[in-house]
Tab-separated table of C-alpha atoms in Angstrom:
chain	number	residue	atom	x	y	z
A	24	MET	CA	-1.224	-9.714	5.774
A	25	ILE	CA	0.718	-7.392	3.494
A	26	GLU	CA	-1.003	-8.827	0.486
A	27	LYS	CA	-4.499	-7.920	1.691
A	28	GLN	CA	-3.424	-4.361	2.359
A	29	LYS	CA	-1.878	-4.072	-1.081
A	30	ASN	CA	-4.781	-5.453	-3.085
A	31	PRO	CA	-5.719	-1.970	-4.411
A	32	ALA	CA	-2.160	-1.638	-5.711
A	33	MET	CA	-2.150	-5.019	-7.450
A	34	GLY	CA	-2.801	-3.509	-10.879
A	35	MET	CA	0.119	-1.117	-10.534
A	36	MET	CA	2.384	-3.902	-9.295
A	37	VAL	CA	1.475	-6.139	-12.238
A	38	LEU	CA	2.197	-3.294	-14.662
A	39	ALA	CA	5.466	-2.465	-12.899
A	40	ILE	CA	6.675	-6.081	-12.925
A	41	LEU	CA	5.755	-6.370	-16.589
A	42	PHE	CA	7.760	-3.297	-17.583
A	43	VAL	CA	10.753	-4.218	-15.445
A	44	ALA	CA	10.778	-7.678	-17.054
A	45	LEU	CA	10.448	-6.153	-20.524
A	46	ASN	CA	13.856	-4.517	-19.959
A	47	LEU	CA	15.718	-7.725	-19.088
A	48	ARG	CA	16.241	-9.053	-22.624
A	49	PRO	CA	16.135	-6.360	-25.399
A	50	ALA	CA	19.691	-5.104	-24.797
A	51	ILE	CA	20.866	-8.681	-25.495
A	52	SER	CA	18.390	-10.002	-28.058
A	53	SER	CA	18.455	-6.821	-30.169
A	54	ILE	CA	22.109	-7.552	-30.974
A	55	GLY	CA	21.276	-10.825	-32.744
A	56	PRO	CA	19.559	-9.322	-35.816
A	57	MET	CA	22.345	-6.738	-36.088
A	58	LEU	CA	25.322	-9.101	-35.811
A	59	GLU	CA	26.170	-8.971	-39.510
A	60	PRO	CA	25.872	-5.153	-39.897
A	61	ILE	CA	27.948	-4.695	-36.721
A	62	ARG	CA	30.560	-7.206	-37.876
A	63	ALA	CA	30.854	-5.622	-41.319
A	64	ASP	CA	30.835	-2.009	-40.114
A	65	LEU	CA	33.399	-2.517	-37.347
A	66	ASP	CA	35.476	-5.098	-39.263
A	67	LEU	CA	35.122	-7.784	-36.597
A	68	SER	CA	35.584	-11.523	-36.700
A	69	ASN	CA	32.655	-13.853	-36.032
A	70	SER	CA	34.090	-14.792	-32.646
A	71	GLU	CA	34.507	-11.140	-31.657
A	72	VAL	CA	30.964	-10.199	-32.561
A	73	SER	CA	29.557	-13.314	-30.865
A	74	LEU	CA	30.961	-12.068	-27.561
A	75	LEU	CA	28.358	-9.283	-27.600
A	76	THR	CA	25.680	-11.865	-26.796
A	77	ALA	CA	27.815	-14.375	-24.874
A	78	VAL	CA	29.261	-11.874	-22.367
A	79	PRO	CA	25.952	-10.628	-20.892
A	80	VAL	CA	24.598	-14.170	-20.448
A	81	PHE	CA	27.796	-15.175	-18.655
A	82	CYS	CA	27.555	-12.034	-16.484
A	83	MET	CA	23.959	-12.919	-15.636
A	84	GLY	CA	25.353	-15.982	-13.925
A	85	LEU	CA	28.587	-14.590	-12.530
A	86	PHE	CA	27.096	-11.545	-10.789
A	87	ALA	CA	23.712	-12.826	-9.576
A	88	PRO	CA	25.055	-13.262	-6.001
A	89	LEU	CA	25.515	-9.474	-5.827
A	90	ALA	CA	21.726	-9.229	-5.566
A	91	VAL	CA	21.991	-10.158	-1.894
A	92	LEU	CA	24.371	-7.264	-1.210
A	93	PHE	CA	22.296	-4.774	-3.222
A	94	GLY	CA	19.071	-5.826	-1.528
A	95	ARG	CA	20.519	-5.387	1.960
A	96	LYS	CA	22.433	-2.183	1.183
A	97	PHE	CA	19.911	-0.189	-0.872
A	98	GLY	CA	16.628	-2.073	-0.495
A	99	LEU	CA	14.753	-3.979	-3.187
A	100	LYS	CA	12.800	-1.134	-4.761
A	101	ARG	CA	15.647	1.385	-4.932
A	102	SER	CA	18.114	-1.203	-6.245
A	103	ILE	CA	15.808	-2.223	-9.090
A	104	ALA	CA	15.222	1.430	-10.064
A	105	LEU	CA	18.968	2.194	-10.142
A	106	LEU	CA	19.764	-0.927	-12.154
A	107	LEU	CA	16.992	-0.194	-14.656
A	108	LEU	CA	18.575	3.214	-15.194
A	109	ALA	CA	21.939	1.514	-15.713
A	110	ILE	CA	20.478	-0.780	-18.386
A	111	GLY	CA	18.927	2.220	-20.145
A	112	LEU	CA	22.114	4.283	-19.923
A	113	PHE	CA	24.445	1.604	-21.292
A	114	THR	CA	21.950	0.744	-24.039
A	115	LEU	CA	21.727	4.423	-25.010
A	116	VAL	CA	25.517	4.844	-25.065
A	117	ARG	CA	25.678	2.310	-27.896
A	118	GLY	CA	23.911	4.786	-30.154
A	119	PHE	CA	26.391	7.610	-29.572
A	120	MET	CA	29.666	5.681	-29.297
A	121	PRO	CA	29.258	2.652	-31.581
A	122	THR	CA	32.742	1.185	-31.189
A	123	TYR	CA	33.589	-2.401	-30.316
A	124	PRO	CA	35.105	-1.585	-26.890
A	125	VAL	CA	31.973	0.398	-25.971
A	126	LEU	CA	29.666	-2.375	-27.202
A	127	LEU	CA	31.620	-4.972	-25.233
A	128	ALA	CA	31.742	-2.843	-22.069
A	129	SER	CA	28.025	-2.093	-22.323
A	130	ALA	CA	27.299	-5.818	-22.762
A	131	PHE	CA	29.242	-6.495	-19.562
A	132	PHE	CA	27.469	-3.877	-17.442
A	133	ILE	CA	24.035	-4.665	-18.884
A	134	GLY	CA	24.561	-8.342	-18.041
A	135	LEU	CA	25.644	-7.344	-14.534
A	136	ALA	CA	22.530	-5.207	-14.006
A	137	ILE	CA	20.198	-7.930	-15.302
A	138	ALA	CA	21.919	-10.476	-13.051
A	139	ILE	CA	21.123	-8.416	-9.959
A	140	ILE	CA	17.601	-7.326	-10.911
A	141	SER	CA	16.258	-10.836	-11.486
A	142	PRO	CA	16.662	-12.166	-7.915
A	143	LEU	CA	15.590	-8.806	-6.440
A	144	LEU	CA	12.351	-8.846	-8.413
A	145	SER	CA	11.594	-12.411	-7.311
A	146	ALA	CA	12.296	-11.415	-3.701
A	147	MET	CA	9.946	-8.422	-3.913
A	148	ILE	CA	7.181	-10.632	-5.315
A	149	LYS	CA	7.751	-13.095	-2.479
A	150	ARG	CA	7.654	-10.318	0.115
A	151	ASP	CA	4.673	-8.286	-1.045
A	152	PHE	CA	2.416	-10.964	-2.564
A	153	PRO	CA	3.209	-14.310	-0.893
A	154	MET	CA	-0.158	-15.780	-1.896
A	155	ARG	CA	0.094	-14.723	-5.534
A	156	THR	CA	3.692	-15.493	-6.339
A	157	ALA	CA	2.820	-17.952	-9.107
A	158	ALA	CA	0.630	-15.480	-11.016
A	159	LEU	CA	3.144	-12.633	-10.687
A	160	ILE	CA	6.061	-14.879	-11.652
A	161	GLY	CA	3.972	-15.649	-14.729
A	162	VAL	CA	3.771	-11.917	-15.486
A	163	TYR	CA	7.524	-11.660	-14.896
A	164	SER	CA	8.430	-14.525	-17.255
A	165	PHE	CA	5.888	-13.316	-19.826
A	166	GLY	CA	7.470	-9.855	-19.803
A	167	MET	CA	10.937	-11.285	-20.346
A	168	GLY	CA	9.762	-13.424	-23.247
A	169	LEU	CA	7.813	-10.559	-24.782
A	170	GLY	CA	10.797	-8.218	-24.494
A	171	ALA	CA	13.070	-10.741	-26.187
A	172	THR	CA	10.590	-11.393	-28.992
A	173	LEU	CA	9.805	-7.725	-29.659
A	174	SER	CA	13.460	-6.690	-29.728
A	175	ALA	CA	14.467	-9.594	-31.955
A	176	GLY	CA	11.654	-8.807	-34.387
A	177	LEU	CA	11.556	-5.005	-34.365
A	178	THR	CA	15.260	-4.136	-34.291
A	179	GLY	CA	15.514	-5.119	-37.942
A	180	VAL	CA	12.554	-2.858	-38.702
A	181	PHE	CA	14.250	0.035	-36.907
A	182	TYR	CA	17.388	-0.690	-38.930
A	183	THR	CA	15.490	-0.045	-42.159
A	184	VAL	CA	14.839	3.569	-41.108
A	185	ALA	CA	18.064	4.245	-39.155
A	186	ASP	CA	21.564	2.832	-38.747
A	187	TRP	CA	22.356	-0.086	-36.454
A	188	PRO	CA	23.593	2.030	-33.508
A	189	LEU	CA	20.257	3.848	-33.263
A	190	ALA	CA	18.350	0.614	-33.861
A	191	ILE	CA	19.874	-1.064	-30.793
A	192	ALA	CA	19.987	2.120	-28.692
A	193	SER	CA	16.265	2.754	-29.193
A	194	TRP	CA	15.461	0.060	-26.613
A	195	SER	CA	16.791	2.359	-23.895
A	196	LEU	CA	13.424	4.133	-23.978
A	197	LEU	CA	11.859	1.095	-22.327
A	198	SER	CA	13.868	1.679	-19.170
A	199	ILE	CA	12.577	5.236	-18.789
A	200	VAL	CA	8.977	4.036	-18.911
A	201	ALA	CA	9.776	1.166	-16.548
A	202	VAL	CA	11.446	3.409	-13.945
A	203	ILE	CA	8.525	5.872	-13.966
A	204	ILE	CA	6.030	3.061	-13.376
A	205	TRP	CA	8.254	1.244	-10.885
A	206	LEU	CA	8.673	4.287	-8.658
A	207	ARG	CA	4.892	4.614	-8.409
A	208	VAL	CA	4.620	1.231	-6.684
A	209	GLU	CA	3.893	1.783	-2.995
A	210	GLN	CA	5.944	0.050	-0.338
A	211	PRO	CA	4.109	-1.546	2.573
A	212	ALA	CA	5.123	0.081	5.848
A	213	GLU	CA	5.545	-3.313	7.512
A	214	VAL	CA	8.635	-4.153	5.435
A	215	LYS	CA	10.548	-0.884	5.758
A	216	ALA	CA	12.589	-2.285	8.635
A	217	GLU	CA	13.700	-5.070	6.338
A	218	GLU	CA	14.516	-2.577	3.582
A	219	ALA	CA	16.630	-0.567	6.021
A	220	GLY	CA	18.685	-3.644	6.793
A	221	LEU	CA	17.220	-4.096	10.288
A	222	GLU	CA	16.033	-7.648	9.789
A	223	LYS	CA	18.072	-9.662	12.258
A	224	ASN	CA	17.286	-13.210	11.211
A	225	VAL	CA	20.447	-14.753	9.873
A	226	GLN	CA	19.685	-17.369	7.266
A	227	VAL	CA	21.875	-20.369	6.487
A	228	SER	CA	23.651	-19.923	3.176
A	229	PRO	CA	21.866	-21.787	0.372
A	230	TRP	CA	25.287	-22.842	-0.943
A	231	ARG	CA	25.336	-25.350	1.959
A	232	ASN	CA	21.918	-26.770	1.141
A	233	LYS	CA	21.686	-29.663	-1.299
A	234	ARG	CA	18.129	-28.713	-2.287
A	235	ALA	CA	19.452	-25.343	-3.466
A	236	TRP	CA	21.995	-27.207	-5.573
A	237	TYR	CA	19.240	-29.310	-7.139
A	238	MET	CA	17.423	-26.067	-8.013
A	239	LEU	CA	20.607	-24.584	-9.461
A	240	LEU	CA	21.129	-27.616	-11.695
A	241	PHE	CA	17.457	-27.662	-12.726
A	242	PHE	CA	17.630	-23.958	-13.618
A	243	GLY	CA	20.861	-24.579	-15.525
A	244	CYS	CA	19.326	-27.407	-17.559
A	245	GLN	CA	16.177	-25.483	-18.474
A	246	SER	CA	18.196	-22.383	-19.319
A	247	ALA	CA	20.684	-24.422	-21.381
A	248	LEU	CA	17.773	-26.009	-23.249
A	249	PHE	CA	16.239	-22.586	-23.926
A	250	PHE	CA	19.396	-20.849	-25.173
A	251	SER	CA	20.464	-23.893	-27.193
A	252	LEU	CA	17.090	-24.154	-28.942
A	253	LEU	CA	16.997	-20.404	-29.499
A	254	THR	CA	20.373	-20.673	-31.233
A	255	TRP	CA	20.070	-23.993	-33.055
A	256	LEU	CA	16.387	-24.754	-33.759
A	257	ALA	CA	16.426	-22.868	-37.073
A	258	PRO	CA	19.666	-24.551	-38.282
A	259	ILE	CA	18.213	-27.949	-37.277
A	260	ALA	CA	15.051	-27.194	-39.285
A	261	ILE	CA	17.179	-26.169	-42.278
A	262	GLU	CA	19.183	-29.392	-42.006
A	263	LYS	CA	15.887	-31.318	-42.062
A	264	GLY	CA	14.950	-29.633	-45.350
A	265	LEU	CA	13.111	-26.390	-44.578
A	266	SER	CA	14.013	-23.128	-46.272
A	267	VAL	CA	15.708	-20.343	-44.341
A	268	LEU	CA	12.438	-18.384	-44.312
A	269	ALA	CA	10.422	-21.372	-43.070
A	270	ALA	CA	13.032	-22.162	-40.413
A	271	GLY	CA	12.667	-18.599	-39.129
A	272	GLY	CA	8.927	-19.181	-38.944
A	273	VAL	CA	9.490	-22.350	-36.894
A	274	LEU	CA	11.598	-20.378	-34.422
A	275	THR	CA	8.933	-17.658	-34.247
A	276	LEU	CA	6.246	-20.264	-33.564
A	277	MET	CA	8.279	-21.763	-30.734
A	278	SER	CA	8.807	-18.313	-29.203
A	279	ALA	CA	5.127	-17.362	-29.519
A	280	VAL	CA	3.931	-20.566	-27.846
A	281	GLN	CA	6.565	-20.122	-25.149
A	282	ILE	CA	5.373	-16.599	-24.355
A	283	ALA	CA	1.767	-17.806	-24.163
A	284	GLY	CA	2.899	-20.558	-21.801
A	285	ASN	CA	4.834	-18.113	-19.618
A	286	ILE	CA	1.671	-16.204	-18.735
A	287	SER	CA	-0.981	-18.962	-18.878
A	288	ILE	CA	0.608	-22.018	-17.237
A	289	PRO	CA	1.407	-20.287	-13.878
A	290	LEU	CA	-2.248	-19.272	-13.562
A	291	PHE	CA	-3.065	-22.931	-12.837
A	292	PHE	CA	-0.363	-23.408	-10.193
A	293	ASN	CA	-2.515	-22.289	-7.241
A	294	LYS	CA	-5.365	-24.617	-8.199
A	295	PHE	CA	-3.052	-27.502	-9.090
A	296	PRO	CA	0.044	-26.862	-6.955
A	297	ASN	CA	1.907	-30.143	-7.588
A	298	ARG	CA	5.167	-28.852	-9.054
A	299	LEU	CA	6.471	-32.310	-9.965
A	300	GLY	CA	3.293	-33.044	-11.889
A	301	TRP	CA	3.636	-29.833	-13.892
A	302	ILE	CA	7.307	-30.504	-14.595
A	303	LEU	CA	6.517	-33.985	-15.905
A	304	ILE	CA	3.683	-32.643	-18.068
A	305	VAL	CA	5.686	-29.866	-19.736
A	306	LEU	CA	8.764	-32.086	-20.126
A	307	SER	CA	6.556	-34.696	-21.832
A	308	PHE	CA	5.654	-32.075	-24.432
A	309	GLY	CA	9.336	-31.197	-24.798
A	310	THR	CA	10.287	-34.856	-25.248
A	311	LEU	CA	7.631	-35.360	-27.913
A	312	GLY	CA	8.845	-32.244	-29.700
A	313	ILE	CA	12.459	-33.382	-29.776
A	314	LEU	CA	11.492	-36.898	-30.887
A	315	LEU	CA	9.491	-35.359	-33.735
A	316	LEU	CA	12.596	-33.402	-34.758
A	317	MET	CA	14.580	-36.632	-34.709
A	318	PHE	CA	12.176	-38.949	-36.519
A	319	GLY	CA	9.340	-36.860	-37.997
A	320	ASN	CA	8.777	-35.485	-41.492
A	321	LEU	CA	8.973	-31.850	-42.598
A	322	ALA	CA	5.429	-31.012	-41.548
A	323	SER	CA	6.025	-32.405	-38.058
A	324	ILE	CA	8.776	-29.830	-37.455
A	325	TRP	CA	6.066	-27.210	-36.902
A	326	ILE	CA	4.280	-29.430	-34.375
A	327	ALA	CA	7.620	-30.083	-32.696
A	328	ALA	CA	8.247	-26.344	-32.362
A	329	ALA	CA	4.845	-25.859	-30.698
A	330	PHE	CA	5.430	-28.740	-28.257
A	331	ILE	CA	8.883	-27.417	-27.375
A	332	GLY	CA	7.376	-23.954	-26.878
A	333	ILE	CA	4.920	-25.405	-24.346
A	334	ALA	CA	7.807	-27.021	-22.470
A	335	LEU	CA	9.917	-23.863	-22.388
A	336	GLY	CA	6.890	-21.755	-21.462
A	337	GLY	CA	6.269	-23.853	-18.368
A	338	LEU	CA	9.840	-24.613	-17.299
A	339	PHE	CA	11.011	-21.029	-16.814
A	340	PRO	CA	8.295	-19.898	-14.364
A	341	ILE	CA	8.595	-23.218	-12.520
A	342	ALA	CA	12.356	-22.680	-12.168
A	343	LEU	CA	11.759	-19.128	-10.920
A	344	LEU	CA	9.218	-20.332	-8.372
A	345	MET	CA	11.379	-23.074	-6.872
A	346	PRO	CA	13.399	-20.782	-4.548
A	347	LEU	CA	10.248	-18.873	-3.583
A	348	ASP	CA	8.443	-22.083	-2.636
A	349	GLU	CA	11.377	-23.149	-0.476
A	350	THR	CA	11.931	-19.904	1.454
A	351	THR	CA	9.948	-17.846	3.981
A	352	SER	CA	11.356	-14.304	3.709
A	353	ALA	CA	12.298	-11.915	0.927
A	354	ASP	CA	15.954	-11.873	1.995
A	355	GLU	CA	16.110	-15.653	1.975
A	356	ALA	CA	14.318	-15.823	-1.382
A	357	ASN	CA	16.806	-13.304	-2.766
A	358	SER	CA	19.756	-15.455	-1.643
A	359	TRP	CA	18.323	-18.702	-3.030
A	360	THR	CA	17.289	-17.111	-6.327
A	361	ALA	CA	20.686	-15.469	-6.714
A	362	MET	CA	22.411	-18.812	-6.210
A	363	THR	CA	20.218	-20.779	-8.617
A	364	GLN	CA	20.463	-18.169	-11.349
A	365	SER	CA	24.182	-17.668	-10.817
A	366	GLY	CA	25.136	-21.275	-11.457
A	367	GLY	CA	22.292	-21.838	-13.904
A	368	TYR	CA	23.203	-19.050	-16.289
A	369	ILE	CA	26.909	-19.922	-16.158
A	370	ILE	CA	26.028	-23.489	-17.185
A	371	SER	CA	23.754	-22.318	-19.990
A	372	ALA	CA	26.193	-19.709	-21.312
A	373	PHE	CA	28.492	-22.439	-22.627
A	374	MET	CA	25.922	-24.829	-24.098
A	375	PRO	CA	25.198	-23.191	-27.498
A	376	LEU	CA	28.967	-22.934	-28.073
A	377	THR	CA	29.446	-26.567	-27.048
A	378	ILE	CA	26.761	-27.641	-29.510
A	379	GLY	CA	28.462	-25.591	-32.234
A	380	ILE	CA	31.789	-27.316	-31.564
A	381	VAL	CA	30.149	-30.755	-31.677
A	382	TYR	CA	28.349	-29.828	-34.894
A	383	ASP	CA	31.621	-28.727	-36.484
A	384	GLN	CA	33.053	-32.159	-35.698
A	385	THR	CA	30.062	-34.299	-36.724
A	386	GLY	CA	28.419	-32.310	-39.517
A	387	ASN	CA	24.888	-33.104	-38.290
A	388	HIS	CA	22.614	-32.379	-35.337
A	389	THR	CA	21.968	-35.951	-34.162
A	390	ILE	CA	24.114	-35.448	-31.062
A	391	THR	CA	22.530	-32.014	-30.540
A	392	LEU	CA	19.075	-33.572	-30.276
A	393	LEU	CA	20.384	-36.289	-27.970
A	394	MET	CA	21.843	-33.554	-25.749
A	395	PHE	CA	18.403	-31.948	-25.563
A	396	LEU	CA	16.969	-35.263	-24.363
A	397	VAL	CA	19.744	-35.509	-21.767
A	398	PHE	CA	18.743	-32.071	-20.426
A	399	ILE	CA	15.169	-33.326	-20.063
A	400	VAL	CA	16.215	-36.507	-18.263
A	401	LEU	CA	18.386	-34.499	-15.862
A	402	MET	CA	15.513	-32.117	-15.112
A	403	VAL	CA	13.264	-35.087	-14.277
A	404	ILE	CA	15.915	-36.418	-11.893
A	405	PHE	CA	16.374	-33.081	-10.116
A	406	ALA	CA	12.601	-32.535	-9.935
A	407	VAL	CA	12.113	-35.956	-8.296
A	408	LEU	CA	14.895	-35.202	-5.803
A	409	LEU	CA	13.290	-31.857	-4.968
A	410	ASN	CA	9.944	-33.548	-4.493
A	411	LYS	CA	11.414	-35.416	-1.521
A	412	LYS	CA	10.839	-33.074	1.397
A	413	ASN	CA	13.319	-34.708	3.732
A	414	GLU	CA	16.947	-33.668	3.266
């Protein structure tokens, strides 16, 4: 087994996955705290500046299928290294050419690179550590959450000692560290034929498999729930009566619990492998959290944020693992992951905007919270369908 031969390299692989994952969110989430300085400095409208965060998320869905082509053309390891360099380069360019066209173009190419890296990284985990996919997917999702949280929190700190272009460009340094560590990961000799494109097994396209579609819709619902809560939890808390500062604390609590869940919940998957059971457990926490937001008092908002954080912390690694559980090879896992993330991120890219439009029409977040419950119900349905092994 490849995994037994690579046990001495497990520590390096964990570190490499962590640093690759750390690079998959800062170029996007660092823009959020700087939206107002960017808008004021470049004389942009709110819709123009909002594209800087909407475009990369949309690209993450649109270009995920390219991961299959990259994996077969350049190999998994080389593709990830090149795309990490691209993320670092386009993030760095923002510091030297801080114009709106450059920011928008960099958002596009960064989103494209992230879209391709994500399935490739899942495929490499599937290939090299088939018996430890759950734990390493936990490291992967933890790194993404940590990167998003650090960049959202520290970019404002950087802004206090520099201007906004340098504040957002500083995250390019992460890619340099990640590439150095990533290139030190050894490749098992047994898979070099696959990397060279010599694997002859032709897999049926996941786009023709209804189980892949269930996974796509599940990923889309969990991603839509995440991005919608990330955007609207603080405004919902403010509407309920919390101050702006307290609402920010609620959002921070949700993010912190989510990150803890990303790394801790997958550790139990090997011992308790029932995916449907885990989905129902974490969605129960999410349901309780949303109901507390709907009917609870001010103090219960904090409990709601923690419950929702548990749900989000478990849903993302579960969604990442679904294609890996279903497939038998790295190439197949790459194709399935690319499909699920492609459709899933496209679905989620529009949800925060949809909620904003509904809020403009209604003036309250009652329908927003009902939409969150609908996402949960849909995820239960798709999870039950996936639990049926027969097609």
